[in-house]
CSV table of N, CA and C in Angstrom, one decimal:
chain,number,residue,atom,x,y,z
A,1,MET,N,-14.4,48.9,18.0
A,1,MET,CA,-15.3,48.1,17.8
A,1,MET,C,-15.4,47.5,16.5
A,2,LYS,N,-15.2,48.3,15.5
A,2,LYS,CA,-15.2,47.8,14.2
A,2,LYS,C,-14.0,46.9,14.1
A,3,TYR,N,-12.8,47.2,14.6
A,3,TYR,CA,-11.7,46.4,14.6
A,3,TYR,C,-12.1,45.0,15.0
A,4,GLY,N,-12.7,44.9,16.1
A,4,GLY,CA,-13.0,43.6,16.8
A,4,GLY,C,-13.9,42.7,15.8
A,5,LYS,N,-15.0,43.4,15.2
A,5,LYS,CA,-15.8,42.7,14.3
A,5,LYS,C,-15.1,42.3,13.0
A,6,THR,N,-14.1,43.0,12.5
A,6,THR,CA,-13.3,42.7,11.3
A,6,THR,C,-12.4,41.6,11.7
A,7,LEU,N,-11.8,41.5,12.8
A,7,LEU,CA,-11.0,40.5,13.3
A,7,LEU,C,-11.8,39.1,13.4
A,8,LEU,N,-13.1,39.1,13.9
A,8,LEU,CA,-13.9,38.1,14.2
A,8,LEU,C,-14.3,37.5,12.7
A,9,ILE,N,-14.7,38.3,11.8
A,9,ILE,CA,-15.1,38.0,10.4
A,9,ILE,C,-13.9,37.3,9.9
A,10,LEU,N,-12.7,37.8,9.8
A,10,LEU,CA,-11.4,37.3,9.4
A,10,LEU,C,-11.2,35.9,10.1
A,11,ALA,N,-11.3,35.7,11.3
A,11,ALA,CA,-11.0,34.6,11.8
A,11,ALA,C,-11.9,33.5,11.4
A,12,ALA,N,-13.3,33.8,11.3
A,12,ALA,CA,-14.1,32.9,11.0
A,12,ALA,C,-14.1,32.5,9.5
A,13,CYS,N,-13.5,33.3,8.7
A,13,CYS,CA,-13.1,33.0,7.1
A,13,CYS,C,-12.0,31.9,7.2
A,14,LEU,N,-10.9,32.2,8.1
A,14,LEU,CA,-9.8,31.3,8.1
A,14,LEU,C,-10.3,29.9,8.6
A,15,VAL,N,-11.0,29.9,9.7
A,15,VAL,CA,-11.5,28.6,10.2
A,15,VAL,C,-12.3,27.8,9.1
A,16,PHE,N,-13.1,28.6,8.4
A,16,PHE,CA,-14.0,28.0,7.3
A,16,PHE,C,-13.0,27.5,6.0
A,17,CYS,N,-12.0,28.4,5.6
A,17,CYS,CA,-11.2,27.9,4.6
A,17,CYS,C,-10.2,26.9,4.9
A,18,PHE,N,-9.7,26.7,6.2
A,18,PHE,CA,-8.8,25.9,6.4
A,18,PHE,C,-9.5,24.5,7.2
A,19,GLY,N,-10.6,24.8,7.6
A,19,GLY,CA,-11.2,23.8,8.3
A,19,GLY,C,-11.9,22.8,7.4
A,20,CYS,N,-12.0,23.1,6.1
A,20,CYS,CA,-12.7,22.4,5.1
A,20,CYS,C,-11.6,21.6,4.3
A,21,GLY,N,-11.5,20.3,4.5
A,21,GLY,CA,-10.3,19.6,3.7
A,21,GLY,C,-11.1,19.3,2.4
A,22,LYS,N,-10.2,18.7,1.7
A,22,LYS,CA,-10.8,18.1,0.4
A,22,LYS,C,-11.9,16.9,0.7
A,23,GLY,N,-13.1,17.0,0.3
A,23,GLY,CA,-14.1,15.9,0.5
A,23,GLY,C,-13.6,14.7,-0.2
A,24,LYS,N,-14.5,13.7,0.2
A,24,LYS,CA,-14.3,12.4,-0.3
A,24,LYS,C,-14.8,12.4,-1.9
A,25,PRO,N,-14.0,11.9,-2.9
A,25,PRO,CA,-14.3,12.0,-4.2
A,25,PRO,C,-15.7,11.3,-4.6
A,26,GLU,N,-16.3,11.6,-5.6
A,26,GLU,CA,-17.6,11.2,-6.0
A,26,GLU,C,-17.2,9.7,-6.3
A,27,GLY,N,-18.3,8.9,-6.0
A,27,GLY,CA,-18.2,7.5,-6.4
A,27,GLY,C,-17.5,6.7,-5.3
A,28,VAL,N,-16.9,7.2,-4.4
A,28,VAL,CA,-16.2,6.3,-3.4
A,28,VAL,C,-17.3,6.1,-2.3
A,29,PRO,N,-17.6,4.8,-2.1
A,29,PRO,CA,-18.6,4.3,-1.1
A,29,PRO,C,-18.0,4.7,0.4
A,30,ASP,N,-18.9,4.5,1.5
A,30,ASP,CA,-18.7,4.5,2.9
A,30,ASP,C,-17.6,3.7,3.1
A,31,LEU,N,-16.8,4.0,4.0
A,31,LEU,CA,-15.5,3.1,4.4
A,31,LEU,C,-15.8,2.6,5.8
A,32,TYR,N,-15.2,1.6,6.0
A,32,TYR,CA,-15.1,0.7,7.4
A,32,TYR,C,-13.8,0.3,7.7
A,33,PRO,N,-13.5,0.3,9.1
A,33,PRO,CA,-12.0,0.0,9.6
A,33,PRO,C,-11.8,-1.3,9.2
A,34,VAL,N,-10.4,-1.5,8.7
A,34,VAL,CA,-9.9,-2.8,8.3
A,34,VAL,C,-8.6,-2.8,8.8
A,35,SER,N,-8.0,-3.9,9.5
A,35,SER,CA,-6.7,-4.2,9.7
A,35,SER,C,-6.4,-5.6,9.3
A,36,ILE,N,-5.1,-5.7,8.7
A,36,ILE,CA,-4.8,-7.1,8.3
A,36,ILE,C,-3.3,-7.3,8.9
A,37,THR,N,-3.2,-8.3,9.6
A,37,THR,CA,-1.8,-8.8,10.2
A,37,THR,C,-1.3,-9.9,9.3
A,38,VAL,N,0.1,-9.6,9.0
A,38,VAL,CA,0.8,-10.6,8.1
A,38,VAL,C,1.8,-11.2,8.8
A,39,THR,N,1.9,-12.5,9.2
A,39,THR,CA,3.0,-13.2,9.8
A,39,THR,C,3.6,-14.2,9.1
A,40,LYS,N,4.7,-14.7,9.4
A,40,LYS,CA,5.3,-15.9,8.8
A,40,LYS,C,5.6,-16.7,10.0
A,41,GLY,N,4.9,-17.7,10.2
A,41,GLY,CA,4.9,-18.5,11.4
A,41,GLY,C,4.6,-17.5,12.6
A,42,ALA,N,5.4,-17.3,13.6
A,42,ALA,CA,5.0,-16.5,14.7
A,42,ALA,C,5.7,-15.2,14.5
A,43,THR,N,6.5,-14.8,13.4
A,43,THR,CA,7.1,-13.7,13.2
A,43,THR,C,6.3,-12.7,12.3
A,44,PRO,N,6.2,-11.4,13.0
A,44,PRO,CA,5.6,-10.5,12.0
A,44,PRO,C,6.3,-10.1,10.9
A,45,VAL,N,5.6,-9.9,9.8
A,45,VAL,CA,6.3,-9.4,8.5
A,45,VAL,C,6.0,-7.9,8.4
A,46,SER,N,7.2,-7.2,8.5
A,46,SER,CA,7.0,-5.7,8.3
A,46,SER,C,7.4,-5.2,6.9
A,47,GLU,N,6.8,-4.1,6.8
A,47,GLU,CA,7.1,-3.5,5.3
A,47,GLU,C,6.6,-4.2,4.3
A,48,ALA,N,5.5,-4.8,4.5
A,48,ALA,CA,4.8,-5.6,3.4
A,48,ALA,C,3.8,-4.8,2.9
A,49,ASN,N,3.4,-4.8,1.6
A,49,ASN,CA,2.4,-4.0,0.8
A,49,ASN,C,1.1,-5.0,0.8
A,50,VAL,N,0.0,-4.6,1.5
A,50,VAL,CA,-1.1,-5.4,1.3
A,50,VAL,C,-2.3,-4.7,0.5
A,51,PHE,N,-2.6,-5.4,-0.6
A,51,PHE,CA,-3.6,-4.7,-1.5
A,51,PHE,C,-4.8,-5.5,-1.5
A,52,LEU,N,-5.9,-4.8,-1.5
A,52,LEU,CA,-7.3,-5.4,-1.6
A,52,LEU,C,-8.0,-5.1,-3.1
A,53,VAL,N,-8.4,-6.0,-3.8
A,53,VAL,CA,-9.0,-5.9,-5.0
A,53,VAL,C,-10.4,-6.4,-5.0
A,54,PRO,N,-11.5,-5.5,-5.2
A,54,PRO,CA,-12.7,-6.0,-5.2
A,54,PRO,C,-13.0,-7.2,-6.1
A,55,THR,N,-13.8,-8.1,-5.6
A,55,THR,CA,-14.1,-9.3,-6.4
A,55,THR,C,-15.2,-9.1,-7.2
A,56,SER,N,-16.0,-8.1,-7.1
A,56,SER,CA,-17.2,-7.8,-8.0
A,56,SER,C,-17.1,-6.5,-8.6
A,57,ALA,N,-17.4,-5.5,-7.9
A,57,ALA,CA,-17.6,-4.2,-8.5
A,57,ALA,C,-16.2,-3.4,-8.5
A,58,GLU,N,-16.0,-2.9,-9.6
A,58,GLU,CA,-14.8,-2.1,-9.9
A,58,GLU,C,-15.1,-0.7,-9.4
A,59,GLY,N,-13.8,0.0,-9.1
A,59,GLY,CA,-14.0,1.3,-8.6
A,59,GLY,C,-12.5,2.0,-9.1
A,60,SER,N,-12.5,3.3,-9.0
A,60,SER,CA,-11.4,4.1,-9.4
A,60,SER,C,-10.6,4.5,-8.3
A,61,TRP,N,-10.6,3.7,-7.2
A,61,TRP,CA,-9.9,4.0,-6.0
A,61,TRP,C,-9.0,2.8,-5.7
A,62,SER,N,-8.0,3.0,-4.9
A,62,SER,CA,-7.1,1.9,-4.4
A,62,SER,C,-7.4,1.8,-2.9
A,63,VAL,N,-7.2,0.6,-2.6
A,63,VAL,CA,-7.3,0.0,-1.2
A,63,VAL,C,-6.1,-0.8,-0.9
A,64,ASN,N,-5.4,-0.2,0.2
A,64,ASN,CA,-4.2,-1.0,0.6
A,64,ASN,C,-3.5,-0.5,1.8
A,65,GLY,N,-2.5,-1.1,2.3
A,65,GLY,CA,-1.9,-0.5,3.6
A,65,GLY,C,-0.5,-1.1,3.7
A,66,ILE,N,0.3,-0.9,4.4
A,66,ILE,CA,1.6,-1.3,4.6
A,66,ILE,C,1.9,-1.9,6.1
A,67,THR,N,2.4,-3.0,6.2
A,67,THR,CA,2.6,-3.5,7.5
A,67,THR,C,3.5,-2.7,8.4
A,68,ASP,N,3.4,-2.6,9.7
A,68,ASP,CA,4.3,-1.9,10.5
A,68,ASP,C,5.2,-3.0,11.3
A,69,ALA,N,5.9,-2.8,12.3
A,69,ALA,CA,6.9,-3.7,13.0
A,69,ALA,C,6.1,-4.8,13.5
A,70,ASN,N,4.8,-4.6,13.9
A,70,ASN,CA,4.1,-5.7,14.4
A,70,ASN,C,3.4,-6.4,13.4
A,71,GLY,N,3.6,-6.4,12.0
A,71,GLY,CA,2.9,-7.0,11.0
A,71,GLY,C,1.6,-6.5,10.7
A,72,VAL,N,1.2,-5.4,11.3
A,72,VAL,CA,-0.3,-4.9,11.1
A,72,VAL,C,-0.4,-3.8,10.0
A,73,ALA,N,-1.2,-4.0,9.1
A,73,ALA,CA,-1.5,-3.0,8.1
A,73,ALA,C,-2.8,-2.3,8.3
A,74,ILE,N,-2.8,-1.0,8.5
A,74,ILE,CA,-4.1,-0.3,8.7
A,74,ILE,C,-4.5,0.0,7.2
A,75,ILE,N,-5.8,-0.7,6.8
A,75,ILE,CA,-5.9,-0.5,5.4
A,75,ILE,C,-6.7,0.9,5.1
A,76,LYS,N,-6.3,1.5,3.8
A,76,LYS,CA,-6.6,2.9,3.6
A,76,LYS,C,-7.1,2.8,2.2
A,77,THR,N,-8.2,3.6,1.9
A,77,THR,CA,-8.7,3.8,0.6
A,77,THR,C,-8.4,5.2,0.0
A,78,SER,N,-7.9,5.3,-1.3
A,78,SER,CA,-7.2,6.5,-1.7
A,78,SER,C,-7.8,6.7,-3.2
A,79,GLN,N,-7.8,7.9,-3.7
A,79,GLN,CA,-8.1,8.3,-5.1
A,79,GLN,C,-7.4,9.6,-5.1
A,80,GLY,N,-6.3,9.6,-6.1
A,80,GLY,CA,-5.6,10.9,-6.2
A,80,GLY,C,-4.9,11.4,-5.0
A,81,ASP,N,-5.1,12.5,-4.6
A,81,ASP,CA,-4.5,13.0,-3.4
A,81,ASP,C,-5.3,12.7,-2.3
A,82,TRP,N,-6.6,12.1,-2.3
A,82,TRP,CA,-7.3,12.0,-1.2
A,82,TRP,C,-7.1,10.6,-0.7
A,83,LYS,N,-7.0,10.4,0.6
A,83,LYS,CA,-6.7,9.2,1.2
A,83,LYS,C,-7.5,9.2,2.5
A,84,GLN,N,-8.1,8.1,2.9
A,84,GLN,CA,-9.0,7.9,4.1
A,84,GLN,C,-8.7,6.5,4.8
A,85,SER,N,-8.8,6.3,6.1
A,85,SER,CA,-8.6,5.1,6.6
A,85,SER,C,-10.0,4.2,6.4
A,86,GLY,N,-9.8,2.9,6.1
A,86,GLY,CA,-10.8,2.0,5.9
A,86,GLY,C,-10.9,1.5,4.5
A,87,ALA,N,-12.1,0.7,4.3
A,87,ALA,CA,-12.3,0.0,3.0
A,87,ALA,C,-13.7,0.0,2.8
A,88,PRO,N,-14.2,-0.1,1.5
A,88,PRO,CA,-15.7,-0.1,1.2
A,88,PRO,C,-16.3,-1.6,1.5
A,89,GLU,N,-17.4,-1.6,1.7
A,89,GLU,CA,-18.1,-3.0,2.0
A,89,GLU,C,-18.0,-3.9,1.0
A,90,GLY,N,-17.9,-5.1,1.2
A,90,GLY,CA,-17.6,-6.1,0.0
A,90,GLY,C,-16.7,-7.1,0.3
A,91,GLU,N,-16.5,-7.9,-0.7
A,91,GLU,CA,-15.5,-9.0,-0.8
A,91,GLU,C,-14.3,-8.6,-1.6
A,92,PHE,N,-13.2,-8.9,-1.0
A,92,PHE,CA,-12.0,-8.5,-1.8
A,92,PHE,C,-11.1,-9.7,-1.8
A,93,SER,N,-10.2,-9.7,-2.9
A,93,SER,CA,-8.9,-10.7,-2.9
A,93,SER,C,-8.0,-9.9,-2.6
A,94,ILE,N,-7.0,-10.5,-1.8
A,94,ILE,CA,-5.7,-9.8,-1.3
A,94,ILE,C,-4.5,-10.4,-2.0
A,95,TYR,N,-3.6,-9.4,-2.2
A,95,TYR,CA,-2.3,-9.9,-2.5
A,95,TYR,C,-1.2,-9.2,-1.9
A,96,ILE,N,0.1,-9.6,-1.6
A,96,ILE,CA,1.0,-9.1,-0.7
A,96,ILE,C,2.3,-9.0,-1.5
A,97,THR,N,2.9,-7.9,-1.5
A,97,THR,CA,4.3,-7.7,-1.9
A,97,THR,C,5.1,-7.1,-0.9
A,98,LYS,N,6.4,-7.0,-1.3
A,98,LYS,CA,7.4,-6.3,-0.4
A,98,LYS,C,8.4,-5.9,-1.2
A,99,LEU,N,8.6,-4.5,-1.1
A,99,LEU,CA,9.8,-3.8,-1.8
A,99,LEU,C,11.2,-4.4,-1.2
A,100,ALA,N,11.9,-5.2,-2.0
A,100,ALA,CA,13.2,-5.7,-1.5
A,100,ALA,C,14.3,-4.4,-1.4
A,101,LYS,N,15.0,-4.6,-0.3
A,101,LYS,CA,16.1,-3.8,-0.2
A,101,LYS,C,17.4,-4.4,-0.3
A,102,ILE,N,18.3,-4.0,-1.2
A,102,ILE,CA,19.4,-4.6,-1.7
A,102,ILE,C,20.7,-3.7,-1.6
A,103,ASP,N,21.7,-4.3,-1.5
A,103,ASP,CA,22.9,-3.5,-1.8
A,103,ASP,C,23.0,-3.5,-3.3
A,104,GLU,N,23.0,-2.3,-3.8
A,104,GLU,CA,23.2,-2.3,-5.3
A,104,GLU,C,24.4,-2.7,-5.8
A,105,PRO,N,24.6,-3.5,-6.9
A,105,PRO,CA,25.8,-3.8,-7.4
A,105,PRO,C,26.5,-2.6,-7.9
A,106,GLU,N,27.8,-2.4,-8.0
A,106,GLU,CA,28.6,-1.3,-8.6
A,106,GLU,C,28.2,-1.2,-10.0
A,107,LYS,N,27.7,-0.1,-10.4
A,107,LYS,CA,27.4,0.3,-11.9
A,107,LYS,C,28.6,0.6,-12.8
A,108,PRO,N,28.9,-0.2,-13.6
A,108,PRO,CA,30.0,0.0,-14.5
A,108,PRO,C,30.1,1.4,-15.1
A,109,ALA,N,31.2,2.1,-15.3
A,109,ALA,CA,31.4,3.4,-15.7
A,109,ALA,C,30.9,3.5,-17.2
A,110,ASP,N,31.0,2.3,-17.9
A,110,ASP,CA,30.7,2.4,-19.5
A,110,ASP,C,29.4,1.8,-19.5
A,111,ILE,N,28.5,1.7,-18.6
A,111,ILE,CA,27.3,1.1,-18.7
A,111,ILE,C,26.4,1.6,-20.0
A,112,GLU,N,26.6,2.8,-20.3
A,112,GLU,CA,25.6,3.3,-21.5
A,112,GLU,C,26.2,2.8,-22.8
A,113,THR,N,27.4,2.6,-22.9
A,113,THR,CA,28.3,2.1,-24.2
A,113,THR,C,28.6,0.6,-24.2
A,114,ASN,N,28.6,0.0,-23.1
A,114,ASN,CA,29.0,-1.3,-23.2
A,114,ASN,C,27.8,-2.3,-23.0
A,115,GLU,N,27.3,-2.9,-24.0
A,115,GLU,CA,26.1,-3.7,-23.7
A,115,GLU,C,26.3,-4.8,-22.9
A,116,LYS,N,27.3,-5.5,-22.9
A,116,LYS,CA,27.6,-6.7,-22.0
A,116,LYS,C,27.9,-6.3,-20.6
A,117,ALA,N,28.4,-5.3,-20.4
A,117,ALA,CA,28.5,-4.7,-19.0
A,117,ALA,C,27.2,-4.2,-18.4
A,118,LYS,N,26.2,-3.7,-19.4
A,118,LYS,CA,25.0,-3.4,-18.9
A,118,LYS,C,24.1,-4.5,-18.5
A,119,GLN,N,24.1,-5.7,-19.4
A,119,GLN,CA,23.4,-6.8,-19.2
A,119,GLN,C,23.9,-7.5,-17.8
A,120,GLU,N,25.1,-7.6,-17.6
A,120,GLU,CA,25.8,-8.1,-16.4
A,120,GLU,C,25.1,-7.4,-15.1
A,121,TYR,N,25.3,-6.1,-15.3
A,121,TYR,CA,24.8,-5.2,-14.0
A,121,TYR,C,23.4,-5.6,-13.7
A,122,PHE,N,22.5,-5.6,-14.8
A,122,PHE,CA,21.0,-5.8,-14.5
A,122,PHE,C,20.7,-7.2,-14.1
A,123,ALA,N,21.6,-8.2,-14.7
A,123,ALA,CA,21.3,-9.6,-14.3
A,123,ALA,C,21.8,-9.7,-12.8
A,124,GLU,N,22.7,-9.1,-12.3
A,124,GLU,CA,23.1,-9.1,-10.8
A,124,GLU,C,22.2,-8.3,-10.1
A,125,ARG,N,21.7,-7.4,-10.4
A,125,ARG,CA,20.6,-6.5,-9.7
A,125,ARG,C,19.4,-7.4,-9.5
A,126,LEU,N,19.0,-8.0,-10.5
A,126,LEU,CA,17.8,-8.9,-10.5
A,126,LEU,C,17.9,-10.0,-9.6
A,127,LYS,N,19.1,-10.7,-9.6
A,127,LYS,CA,19.5,-11.9,-8.7
A,127,LYS,C,19.4,-11.3,-7.3
A,128,ARG,N,19.9,-10.1,-7.0
A,128,ARG,CA,19.9,-9.7,-5.6
A,128,ARG,C,18.4,-9.4,-5.2
A,129,LEU,N,17.8,-8.8,-6.2
A,129,LEU,CA,16.2,-8.5,-5.9
A,129,LEU,C,15.5,-9.7,-5.5
A,130,GLU,N,15.6,-10.8,-6.5
A,130,GLU,CA,15.0,-12.0,-6.1
A,130,GLU,C,15.5,-12.7,-4.9
A,131,ALA,N,16.6,-12.6,-4.5
A,131,ALA,CA,17.1,-13.3,-3.3
A,131,ALA,C,16.4,-12.5,-2.0
A,132,ALA,N,16.2,-11.1,-2.3
A,132,ALA,CA,15.8,-10.3,-1.1
A,132,ALA,C,14.3,-10.4,-0.9
A,133,ASN,N,13.5,-10.8,-2.0
A,133,ASN,CA,12.2,-10.9,-2.0
A,133,ASN,C,11.6,-12.1,-1.6
A,134,LYS,N,12.4,-13.1,-1.2
A,134,LYS,CA,12.0,-14.5,-0.9
A,134,LYS,C,11.1,-14.4,0.4
A,135,GLU,N,10.9,-13.4,1.2
A,135,GLU,CA,10.0,-13.5,2.2
A,135,GLU,C,8.5,-13.5,1.9
A,136,ILE,N,8.1,-13.1,0.8
A,136,ILE,CA,6.7,-13.2,0.4
A,136,ILE,C,6.7,-14.3,-0.7
A,137,PRO,N,5.9,-15.4,-0.3
A,137,PRO,CA,6.0,-16.6,-1.4
A,137,PRO,C,5.5,-15.9,-2.6
A,138,LYS,N,5.8,-16.4,-3.8
A,138,LYS,CA,5.4,-15.7,-5.2
A,138,LYS,C,3.8,-15.9,-5.5
A,139,VAL,N,3.3,-17.0,-4.8
A,139,VAL,CA,1.9,-17.2,-5.2
A,139,VAL,C,0.9,-16.1,-4.5
A,140,LEU,N,1.6,-15.5,-3.5
A,140,LEU,CA,0.9,-14.4,-2.8
A,140,LEU,C,1.0,-13.0,-3.4
A,141,THR,N,1.9,-12.8,-4.5
A,141,THR,CA,2.0,-11.5,-5.0
A,141,THR,C,1.1,-11.2,-6.2
A,142,SER,N,0.1,-12.0,-6.4
A,142,SER,CA,-1.0,-11.6,-7.2
A,142,SER,C,-2.3,-11.8,-6.7
A,143,ALA,N,-3.2,-11.0,-7.2
A,143,ALA,CA,-4.7,-11.4,-6.6
A,143,ALA,C,-5.3,-12.6,-7.3
A,144,THR,N,-4.9,-12.9,-8.4
A,144,THR,CA,-5.5,-14.1,-9.2
A,144,THR,C,-4.9,-15.4,-8.5
A,145,THR,N,-3.7,-15.3,-8.0
A,145,THR,CA,-3.1,-16.7,-7.6
A,145,THR,C,-3.0,-16.9,-6.0
A,146,SER,N,-3.2,-15.6,-5.3
A,146,SER,CA,-3.1,-15.8,-3.8
A,146,SER,C,-4.0,-16.6,-3.1
A,147,GLY,N,-5.4,-16.6,-3.5
A,147,GLY,CA,-6.5,-17.3,-2.9
A,147,GLY,C,-6.8,-16.7,-1.5
A,148,LEU,N,-6.2,-15.5,-1.2
A,148,LEU,CA,-6.5,-14.6,0.1
A,148,LEU,C,-7.8,-13.9,-0.2
A,149,LYS,N,-8.7,-13.9,0.7
A,149,LYS,CA,-10.0,-13.2,0.6
A,149,LYS,C,-10.3,-12.5,1.9
A,150,ILE,N,-11.0,-11.5,1.9
A,150,ILE,CA,-11.6,-10.8,3.1
A,150,ILE,C,-12.9,-10.2,2.8
A,151,THR,N,-13.7,-10.1,3.7
A,151,THR,CA,-15.2,-9.6,3.5
A,151,THR,C,-15.2,-8.5,4.6
A,152,VAL,N,-15.5,-7.2,3.9
A,152,VAL,CA,-15.7,-6.0,4.7
A,152,VAL,C,-17.2,-5.9,5.0
A,153,ALA,N,-17.7,-5.8,6.2
A,153,ALA,CA,-19.0,-5.7,6.5
A,153,ALA,C,-19.3,-4.1,6.9
A,154,SER,N,-20.4,-3.7,6.6
A,154,SER,CA,-20.8,-2.3,7.0
A,154,SER,C,-21.0,-2.2,8.5
A,155,GLY,N,-20.7,-1.1,9.2
A,155,GLY,CA,-20.9,-0.9,10.7
A,155,GLY,C,-20.1,-1.7,11.5
A,156,SER,N,-18.9,-2.4,11.1
A,156,SER,CA,-18.1,-3.1,12.0
A,156,SER,C,-16.7,-3.1,11.5
A,157,GLU,N,-15.8,-3.3,12.5
A,157,GLU,CA,-14.3,-3.3,12.2
A,157,GLU,C,-13.9,-4.7,11.8
A,158,THR,N,-13.1,-4.8,10.6
A,158,THR,CA,-12.9,-6.1,10.1
A,158,THR,C,-11.2,-6.2,10.5
A,159,LYS,N,-11.0,-7.3,11.1
A,159,LYS,CA,-9.6,-7.9,11.5
A,159,LYS,C,-9.4,-9.2,10.9
A,160,GLU,N,-8.1,-9.2,10.3
A,160,GLU,CA,-7.8,-10.6,9.9
A,160,GLU,C,-6.2,-10.9,9.9
A,161,THR,N,-5.9,-12.1,10.0
A,161,THR,CA,-4.6,-12.4,10.2
A,161,THR,C,-4.2,-13.4,9.1
A,162,PHE,N,-3.2,-13.2,8.4
A,162,PHE,CA,-2.8,-14.4,7.4
A,162,PHE,C,-1.3,-14.7,7.8
A,163,ASP,N,-1.1,-16.0,8.0
A,163,ASP,CA,0.2,-16.6,8.2
A,163,ASP,C,0.6,-17.1,7.0
A,164,ILE,N,1.8,-16.4,6.2
A,164,ILE,CA,2.2,-16.6,4.8
A,164,ILE,C,3.1,-17.9,5.0
A,165,SER,N,3.6,-18.4,5.9
A,165,SER,CA,4.3,-19.6,6.1
A,165,SER,C,3.8,-20.8,5.3
A,166,GLN,N,2.5,-20.9,5.4
A,166,GLN,CA,1.9,-22.1,4.8
A,166,GLN,C,1.8,-22.0,3.2
A,167,TYR,N,2.4,-21.2,2.5
A,167,TYR,CA,2.3,-21.0,1.2
A,167,TYR,C,3.8,-21.1,0.6
A,168,GLU,N,4.7,-21.5,1.3
A,168,GLU,CA,6.1,-21.8,1.0
A,168,GLU,C,6.1,-23.3,0.3
């Protein structure tokens, strides 16, 4: 009988300890579901980073998402190790970036000692990155120049689609 009670108390402790995750950090407001779809014409833009920047209040949290194969980004709010789906209520400016994937140029063996070789290597790498990153128009890569806005309302899901082909 004692063994059963001890086991029950131990199980309750384990449930309590592992069932309690890290709570929402202080200062992070209530969050509401947000999804943003990014297309270029009729084609979804995958692997794009979508960032939301509050237009009025500042916070110590990050609000963003990455588009999937269908061009849909489920927006999440994070602070440190804490991350939760949704965004705070309010108006946000949006900017979009995309990590360009390139075939890296061959790195010269003497890159550390040969300044000319080093400059040529990085110039070629930059050229390849710029060519690969043409999918997102440059105007959309900054919250101050994109002109994209979204309003997140409390108690409802916010869905928005942005066709970036009109910014080329």
